[in-house]
Coordinates of C-alpha atoms and ligand atoms in Angstrom, one line a residue:
M6 CA -95.7 84.7 -58.6
E7 CA -96.8 81.3 -57.6
I8 CA -95.9 80.4 -54.0
N9 CA -95.1 76.7 -53.6
P10 CA -95.5 74.7 -50.4
V11 CA -92.5 74.6 -48.1
K12 CA -90.2 71.7 -49.0
G13 CA -91.1 68.6 -46.9
T14 CA -94.6 69.8 -46.2
H15 CA -97.8 68.5 -47.9
D16 CA -101.4 69.6 -48.3
I17 CA -103.9 67.0 -47.1
L18 CA -106.7 67.3 -49.6
E19 CA -110.2 66.1 -49.2
D20 CA -110.0 62.3 -49.9
E21 CA -106.7 62.1 -48.0
S22 CA -108.0 64.1 -45.0
R23 CA -111.0 61.7 -44.8
K24 CA -108.4 59.0 -44.2
Y25 CA -106.7 61.0 -41.4
Y26 CA -110.1 61.5 -39.9
E27 CA -110.9 57.8 -39.9
V28 CA -107.5 56.8 -38.5
E29 CA -107.8 59.4 -35.8
S30 CA -111.4 58.3 -35.0
L31 CA -110.3 54.6 -34.7
F32 CA -107.4 55.7 -32.5
R33 CA -109.6 57.9 -30.2
S34 CA -112.2 55.2 -29.7
L35 CA -109.5 52.7 -28.9
A36 CA -107.7 55.0 -26.5
F37 CA -110.9 55.7 -24.6
L38 CA -111.5 52.0 -24.2
Y39 CA -108.3 51.8 -22.2
G40 CA -109.1 54.9 -20.2
Y41 CA -106.7 57.4 -22.0
K42 CA -107.8 61.0 -21.9
E43 CA -106.9 63.6 -24.6
I44 CA -104.2 66.2 -24.0
R45 CA -103.4 69.0 -26.4
T46 CA -100.1 70.8 -25.8
P47 CA -98.6 73.8 -27.7
I48 CA -96.6 73.3 -30.9
I49 CA -93.9 75.6 -29.7
E50 CA -91.9 74.9 -26.6
H51 CA -88.8 76.3 -25.0
T52 CA -85.8 74.7 -26.7
P53 CA -84.2 73.3 -23.5
L54 CA -87.2 71.0 -23.1
F55 CA -86.0 69.0 -26.1
L56 CA -82.3 69.3 -25.2
R57 CA -83.1 67.7 -21.8
S58 CA -85.5 65.0 -23.1
V59 CA -84.8 64.0 -26.7
G60 CA -81.2 64.5 -25.8
E61 CA -78.1 66.4 -27.2
G62 CA -76.7 63.2 -28.6
S63 CA -79.7 62.5 -30.8
D64 CA -80.0 63.3 -34.5
I65 CA -83.3 65.2 -33.8
V66 CA -81.6 67.7 -31.5
N67 CA -78.3 67.9 -33.5
K68 CA -79.7 68.4 -36.9
E69 CA -83.4 68.4 -37.2
M70 CA -85.0 70.9 -35.0
Y71 CA -86.7 74.1 -36.2
T72 CA -85.3 76.4 -33.6
F73 CA -85.5 80.2 -33.6
D74 CA -85.3 83.2 -31.2
D75 CA -88.7 84.9 -30.8
K76 CA -89.0 88.6 -30.6
G77 CA -88.4 88.5 -26.9
G78 CA -85.0 86.7 -27.5
R79 CA -86.2 83.3 -26.1
S80 CA -85.1 80.2 -27.9
I81 CA -88.2 78.4 -29.2
T82 CA -88.5 75.1 -31.0
L83 CA -91.3 73.6 -33.0
R84 CA -92.0 70.3 -31.4
P85 CA -90.1 67.4 -33.1
E86 CA -92.1 64.9 -31.1
M87 CA -94.9 64.9 -28.6
T88 CA -93.8 63.1 -25.4
A89 CA -91.6 65.9 -24.1
G90 CA -94.5 68.5 -24.3
V91 CA -97.0 66.1 -22.7
L92 CA -94.6 65.5 -19.7
R93 CA -93.8 69.2 -19.5
S94 CA -97.5 69.9 -19.4
I95 CA -98.1 67.3 -16.7
T96 CA -95.4 69.0 -14.6
S97 CA -96.6 72.6 -15.3
N98 CA -100.2 71.8 -14.4
K99 CA -99.4 69.4 -11.6
A100 CA -101.7 67.0 -13.3
Y101 CA -100.7 64.2 -11.1
V102 CA -101.9 65.8 -7.8
N103 CA -104.9 63.9 -6.3
K104 CA -105.1 61.7 -9.4
E105 CA -105.5 58.0 -9.5
L106 CA -102.3 56.5 -11.0
P107 CA -101.4 55.6 -13.6
L108 CA -102.1 58.7 -15.6
R109 CA -103.1 57.9 -19.1
Y110 CA -103.1 60.5 -21.9
F111 CA -103.4 60.4 -25.7
Y112 CA -102.5 63.0 -28.2
N113 CA -102.5 63.8 -31.9
G114 CA -101.0 66.7 -33.8
P115 CA -98.3 68.0 -36.1
C116 CA -94.5 67.7 -35.4
F117 CA -91.6 69.2 -37.3
R118 CA -88.2 67.8 -38.2
Y119 CA -85.7 69.2 -40.7
E120 CA -85.0 65.9 -42.4
R121 CA -84.3 65.0 -46.0
P122 CA -87.8 64.6 -47.5
Q123 CA -88.5 61.1 -49.0
A124 CA -91.3 58.5 -49.0
G125 CA -92.9 58.6 -45.5
R126 CA -90.5 61.3 -44.3
Y127 CA -91.7 64.9 -44.1
R128 CA -90.6 68.1 -42.4
Q129 CA -94.1 68.5 -41.1
F130 CA -95.8 65.3 -40.1
H131 CA -98.5 64.1 -37.6
Q132 CA -98.1 61.9 -34.7
L133 CA -100.7 60.1 -32.6
G134 CA -99.8 58.3 -29.5
V135 CA -100.2 57.7 -25.8
E136 CA -98.3 58.2 -22.6
L137 CA -98.9 56.1 -19.4
L138 CA -97.3 57.5 -16.2
G139 CA -97.1 56.2 -12.7
S140 CA -96.8 52.4 -13.0
T141 CA -93.6 50.5 -12.4
S142 CA -95.2 47.2 -13.6
Y143 CA -94.1 45.5 -16.8
L144 CA -97.9 45.3 -17.5
A145 CA -97.8 49.0 -18.4
D146 CA -95.4 48.2 -21.2
V147 CA -97.7 45.3 -22.3
E148 CA -100.8 47.6 -22.3
V149 CA -99.2 50.2 -24.5
I150 CA -97.7 47.8 -27.0
T151 CA -101.1 46.0 -27.2
L152 CA -102.9 49.3 -27.8
G153 CA -100.7 50.0 -30.7
Y154 CA -101.1 46.5 -32.1
K155 CA -104.9 46.8 -31.8
L156 CA -104.9 50.1 -33.6
L157 CA -103.1 48.5 -36.6
S158 CA -105.5 45.5 -36.6
N159 CA -108.6 47.8 -36.3
I160 CA -107.3 49.7 -39.4
G161 CA -107.2 46.3 -41.1
L162 CA -103.4 46.0 -41.4
K163 CA -101.8 42.7 -41.9
N164 CA -98.1 41.8 -42.0
V165 CA -97.5 43.7 -38.8
K166 CA -94.1 43.1 -37.3
I167 CA -93.3 44.3 -33.8
K168 CA -89.6 44.6 -32.9
I169 CA -88.7 44.7 -29.2
N170 CA -85.6 45.2 -27.2
S171 CA -84.4 46.4 -23.8
L172 CA -82.0 49.3 -23.3
G173 CA -81.6 48.1 -19.7
D174 CA -81.6 49.9 -16.4
D175 CA -79.1 52.6 -15.5
E176 CA -76.4 50.1 -14.4
S177 CA -76.8 47.9 -17.5
R178 CA -76.7 50.9 -19.8
A179 CA -73.7 52.5 -18.1
N180 CA -71.7 49.3 -18.5
Y181 CA -72.8 48.8 -22.1
K182 CA -71.8 52.4 -23.0
V183 CA -68.3 51.8 -21.6
A184 CA -68.0 48.7 -23.7
L185 CA -69.3 50.4 -26.8
K186 CA -67.0 53.4 -26.3
E187 CA -64.0 51.1 -26.0
Y188 CA -65.0 49.2 -29.2
F189 CA -65.9 52.2 -31.4
T190 CA -62.8 54.2 -30.3
K191 CA -60.8 51.5 -32.1
H192 CA -62.7 52.1 -35.3
I193 CA -63.7 55.7 -35.1
D194 CA -61.1 57.0 -37.6
S195 CA -62.9 55.3 -40.5
M196 CA -66.4 56.3 -39.3
C197 CA -68.6 59.2 -40.3
E198 CA -68.4 62.7 -38.8
D199 CA -71.7 62.2 -36.9
C200 CA -70.4 59.1 -35.2
H201 CA -67.4 61.1 -33.9
H202 CA -69.8 63.3 -32.1
R203 CA -72.0 60.4 -31.0
L204 CA -69.0 58.6 -29.5
E205 CA -68.5 61.6 -27.3
V206 CA -72.1 62.3 -26.3
N207 CA -73.8 58.9 -26.4
P208 CA -72.2 55.9 -28.1
L209 CA -75.6 54.1 -28.1
R210 CA -76.6 56.4 -30.9
I211 CA -73.9 54.9 -33.2
L212 CA -76.0 51.7 -33.3
D213 CA -78.6 53.7 -35.3
C214 CA -76.1 55.1 -37.9
K215 CA -77.3 54.6 -41.5
V216 CA -73.9 54.9 -43.2
P217 CA -73.3 51.5 -44.9
S218 CA -69.6 51.2 -43.9
D219 CA -70.5 52.1 -40.3
I220 CA -73.3 49.5 -40.3
E221 CA -70.6 46.9 -41.1
I222 CA -68.6 48.1 -38.0
V223 CA -71.7 48.1 -35.9
K224 CA -72.3 44.4 -36.7
D225 CA -69.3 43.3 -34.6
A226 CA -70.0 45.7 -31.7
P227 CA -70.6 44.4 -28.2
R228 CA -74.2 43.1 -27.8
M229 CA -76.6 44.8 -25.5
S230 CA -77.9 41.4 -24.2
D231 CA -74.5 40.7 -22.7
Y232 CA -74.8 43.8 -20.5
L233 CA -78.4 43.6 -19.4
S234 CA -79.0 43.1 -15.6
E235 CA -81.0 40.2 -14.5
A236 CA -83.9 42.5 -13.6
S237 CA -83.9 44.0 -17.1
K238 CA -83.8 40.6 -18.8
D239 CA -86.6 39.4 -16.6
R240 CA -88.8 42.4 -17.4
L241 CA -88.2 42.0 -21.1
N242 CA -89.1 38.3 -21.0
K243 CA -92.2 39.0 -19.0
V244 CA -93.4 41.6 -21.5
I245 CA -92.7 39.2 -24.4
D246 CA -94.5 36.3 -22.6
A247 CA -97.5 38.4 -21.7
L248 CA -97.8 39.7 -25.3
T249 CA -97.5 36.1 -26.6
S250 CA -100.3 35.0 -24.3
L251 CA -102.5 37.7 -25.9
G252 CA -101.7 36.3 -29.3
I253 CA -99.3 39.2 -30.2
E254 CA -96.1 38.1 -31.8
V255 CA -93.0 40.1 -31.2
E256 CA -89.4 39.8 -32.5
R257 CA -86.4 40.6 -30.4
D258 CA -84.0 43.0 -32.3
E259 CA -80.8 43.7 -30.4
N260 CA -79.9 46.7 -32.5
L261 CA -83.2 48.5 -31.8
V262 CA -82.1 51.6 -29.7
R263 CA -84.6 54.2 -31.0
G264 CA -83.6 57.8 -31.8
L265 CA -84.5 59.5 -28.6
D266 CA -82.3 59.6 -25.5
Y267 CA -85.0 59.4 -22.9
Y268 CA -85.8 55.7 -23.3
T269 CA -84.7 53.2 -20.6
G270 CA -85.9 49.6 -20.4
V271 CA -88.2 48.1 -23.0
V272 CA -88.3 49.8 -26.4
F273 CA -90.4 48.7 -29.4
E274 CA -91.2 49.5 -33.0
Y275 CA -94.0 48.6 -35.4
H276 CA -93.2 47.7 -39.0
I277 CA -95.2 46.6 -42.0
T278 CA -93.5 44.3 -44.5
P279 CA -93.9 46.3 -47.8
K280 CA -95.5 44.5 -50.8
E281 CA -93.7 44.4 -54.1
G282 CA -93.4 47.8 -55.7
E283 CA -94.1 49.6 -52.4
N284 CA -91.7 51.8 -50.5
D285 CA -90.4 50.6 -47.2
V286 CA -91.3 53.7 -45.1
G287 CA -89.5 52.3 -42.0
A288 CA -91.1 52.1 -38.6
I289 CA -94.7 53.3 -38.6
G290 CA -94.6 53.7 -34.9
G291 CA -92.5 53.1 -31.9
G292 CA -92.1 53.8 -28.2
G293 CA -90.6 52.6 -25.0
H294 CA -90.2 52.9 -21.3
Y295 CA -88.7 56.0 -19.7
A296 CA -87.9 55.8 -16.0
K297 CA -86.6 59.2 -15.2
L298 CA -87.9 61.7 -17.8
L299 CA -90.7 63.2 -15.8
K300 CA -88.4 63.8 -12.9
E301 CA -85.7 65.3 -15.1
L302 CA -88.3 67.8 -16.4
G303 CA -89.0 68.9 -12.8
G304 CA -92.0 66.6 -12.1
P305 CA -92.5 63.8 -9.6
D306 CA -90.6 60.5 -9.8
L307 CA -93.1 58.6 -12.0
E308 CA -92.0 56.1 -14.5
G309 CA -93.7 56.2 -17.9
V310 CA -94.1 54.3 -21.1
G311 CA -95.2 55.8 -24.4
L312 CA -96.0 55.0 -28.0
S313 CA -96.3 57.1 -31.1
F314 CA -97.3 56.5 -34.7
G315 CA -96.6 58.7 -37.7
E316 CA -100.0 59.3 -39.3
E317 CA -98.5 59.8 -42.8
R318 CA -96.8 56.4 -42.6
L319 CA -99.9 54.8 -41.1
I320 CA -102.0 56.1 -44.0
Y321 CA -99.4 55.1 -46.6
V322 CA -99.4 51.5 -45.4
S323 CA -103.2 51.5 -44.9
K324 CA -104.1 52.5 -48.5
E325 CA -105.2 49.0 -49.4
A326 CA -106.8 48.1 -46.1
M327 CA -108.8 51.3 -46.1
G328 CA -109.7 51.2 -49.8
E329 CA -112.0 53.7 -51.3
S330 CA -114.7 53.3 -48.7
Y331 CA -113.3 56.2 -46.8
N332 CA -113.7 58.7 -49.6
Y333 CA -116.3 61.3 -49.1
E334 CA -119.8 60.3 -50.0
G335 CA -121.9 62.5 -52.2
P336 CA -124.9 64.5 -50.9
D337 CA -128.2 62.8 -50.2
F338 CA -130.0 65.5 -52.2
Y339 CA -128.8 68.1 -54.7
F340 CA -131.3 70.9 -54.9
A341 CA -131.6 72.5 -58.4
S342 CA -133.2 75.9 -58.9
L343 CA -134.8 76.1 -62.4
C344 CA -136.0 79.7 -61.9
E345 CA -135.1 82.8 -59.8
E346 CA -137.9 82.2 -57.2
A347 CA -136.7 78.7 -56.6
L348 CA -133.5 79.9 -55.1
S349 CA -135.1 81.1 -51.8
K350 CA -137.4 78.0 -51.8
N351 CA -134.4 75.7 -52.0
L352 CA -132.6 77.6 -49.3
S353 CA -135.4 76.8 -46.9
Y354 CA -135.9 73.2 -48.1
S355 CA -132.2 72.5 -47.7
E356 CA -132.1 73.9 -44.2
Y357 CA -135.2 71.9 -43.3
L358 CA -133.7 68.6 -44.5
R359 CA -130.3 69.3 -42.9
N360 CA -132.2 69.6 -39.6
A361 CA -133.4 66.0 -40.3
G362 CA -129.7 65.0 -40.6
L363 CA -129.5 64.8 -44.3
H364 CA -126.5 65.9 -46.4
I365 CA -127.8 68.5 -48.8
E366 CA -125.9 70.5 -51.4
T367 CA -127.0 73.2 -53.7
N368 CA -125.4 76.0 -55.6
Y369 CA -126.9 79.5 -55.6
E370 CA -127.5 79.8 -59.4
V371 CA -130.4 79.3 -61.7
K372 CA -129.6 76.3 -63.9
S373 CA -131.1 74.4 -66.8
V374 CA -132.2 70.8 -66.1
K375 CA -129.3 69.5 -68.1
S376 CA -126.7 71.6 -66.3
A377 CA -128.1 70.9 -62.9
L378 CA -128.0 67.1 -63.6
K379 CA -124.4 67.5 -64.6
S380 CA -123.6 69.2 -61.3
A381 CA -125.5 66.6 -59.3
L382 CA -123.6 63.7 -61.0
K383 CA -120.3 65.4 -60.5
L384 CA -121.0 65.6 -56.8
N385 CA -122.1 62.0 -56.7
A386 CA -125.5 62.9 -55.3
K387 CA -128.0 60.2 -54.6
F388 CA -131.0 62.3 -55.6
I389 CA -131.6 65.5 -57.5
A390 CA -134.5 67.7 -56.4
F391 CA -135.8 70.1 -59.1
V392 CA -137.7 73.2 -58.2
G393 CA -139.0 75.4 -61.1
E394 CA -142.1 77.5 -61.8
D395 CA -144.5 74.6 -62.1
E396 CA -143.3 73.0 -58.9
I397 CA -143.7 76.3 -57.0
K398 CA -147.2 76.8 -58.5
N399 CA -148.3 73.3 -57.5
K400 CA -146.4 73.2 -54.1
V401 CA -144.4 70.1 -55.1
I402 CA -140.8 69.0 -55.7
T403 CA -139.7 66.8 -58.5
I404 CA -137.1 64.2 -57.3
K405 CA -135.0 61.9 -59.4
N406 CA -133.1 58.9 -58.1
L407 CA -129.7 59.2 -59.9
K408 CA -129.0 55.5 -59.6
S409 CA -132.3 54.0 -60.7
Q410 CA -133.3 57.1 -62.8
V411 CA -136.8 56.8 -61.3
Q412 CA -138.5 60.2 -61.1
Q413 CA -141.4 61.2 -58.8
T414 CA -143.2 64.2 -57.5
I415 CA -143.7 64.8 -53.8
K416 CA -145.8 67.4 -52.0
V417 CA -143.8 70.1 -50.2
E418 CA -145.9 69.4 -47.0
N419 CA -144.5 65.8 -47.1
L420 CA -140.9 66.8 -47.8
Y421 CA -139.4 65.7 -44.5
R422 CA -141.1 62.3 -44.3
N423 CA -140.7 61.5 -48.0
A424 CA -137.0 62.5 -48.1
L425 CA -136.2 60.2 -45.2
E426 CA -138.1 57.4 -46.8
L427 CA -136.3 57.9 -50.1
I428 CA -132.9 57.7 -48.5
D429 CA -134.0 54.7 -46.4
N430 CA -135.1 52.8 -49.6
Y431 CA -132.0 53.9 -51.4
Y432 CA -129.8 52.1 -48.9
K433 CA -132.1 49.1 -48.8
D434 CA -131.8 48.8 -52.6
L435 CA -128.1 49.2 -52.4
N436 CA -127.8 46.3 -49.9
N437 CA -130.1 43.9 -52.0
Ligands
AMP23 P1 -90.1 58.9 -33.1 O1 -90.7 60.1 -32.4 O2 -88.8 59.2 -33.8 O3 -90.0 57.7 -32.3 O4 -91.1 58.6 -34.3 C1 -92.3 58.0 -34.1 C2 -93.0 57.8 -35.5 O5 -93.2 59.1 -36.1 C3 -92.2 57.1 -36.5 O6 -92.3 55.7 -36.3 C4 -92.7 57.5 -37.8 O7 -93.9 56.8 -38.1 C5 -93.1 59.0 -37.5 N1 -92.1 59.9 -38.0 C6 -91.0 60.3 -37.4 N2 -90.3 61.2 -38.2 C7 -91.1 61.4 -39.3 C8 -91.0 62.2 -40.5 N3 -90.0 63.0 -40.7 N4 -92.0 62.1 -41.4 C9 -93.1 61.3 -41.2 N5 -93.2 60.5 -40.1 C10 -92.2 60.5 -39.2

């Protein structure tokens, strides 16, 4: 019986994984430039971690978590996002003691949400992102938003739209929630079941509802901007001004609330306007400021700001920008054994050239010239090296350039030098 992949999961095969590798490399180099250090936290955490951070009013906690009891009867959850684990780790390891603030961490890894699979939405997906903790300055928000923007431009993405909003400080949010509750209570009878629950737990979440008739009701709801304190408004404006001075355009979106309960203050999302015929995969990344999360998880009272991108969505929108150049290159040399004795010779030649940093492939079978050529072409090799009885007798190797078709014989004693020269000239010809 054939066993299929679990619904909502996907295998990342060779050409695709190359793209993940490239995006991750660009991200890592960029994160290092800003002083972020890598953190790797477990995929499984105690369930209460997410109840307390992502929040009981959120769709993630209500409907999307992979939660199970382990054999010891503990409730365990596969992480649906990364921030909570990173902050838990900082707390567990007291990573803030004797450290210069702010702390800067970057991460990358799989997350799990039981969502309805569709374009850009999986049940196992990958996030990469950063957390900055221990600065109260608006410049911390600016740094993180800028880093995200730079990643997108380093990937080569155009049409980037950054949406920004402020969820306000405690006081602003408390007043706003009261106003929302009053407004939605009048309409709740005609709203979806989820909104009934949201109204009780966190009416802000209703602003995120995707049910078309509820969206109509949301349109006339009280506006967040009318409830923001002067300090919150001032901070949002300062962030927008600083980004503008760096040449980064942002667009205020009053309905942007984000799906996680821990955000306070400035929140933001990155979108790419889809081209004709392409799916709109929604936000490719997002993040925001969280004033109290670390403290609520038992850590010190340090404010933070974080950002995370979904790698699947990044790669989907980057297809054109990244092109084919990120596909795997073929080997520099394919070593063909034309007789039994050549197999062991080729083993040592291959090892020898790999030590010189060359990419060598061979298969451990005796082949005819024709069949070896076919294999080398299939692998997209630059050169094929033939070793048969004559070559062994004369201590030489026959090498053919598979692009120019030029064939030559080199002495085994010159293999290292000649092989490097051939590759060097191959690239020179390619660039001419
Ligand atoms: P969030 O943690 O909800 O703020 O999500 C951050 C980013 O993760 C989003 O902008 C998406 O790019 C990505 N993401 C979230 N959920 C999924 C999913 N189910 N499948 C693929 N990517 C996702």
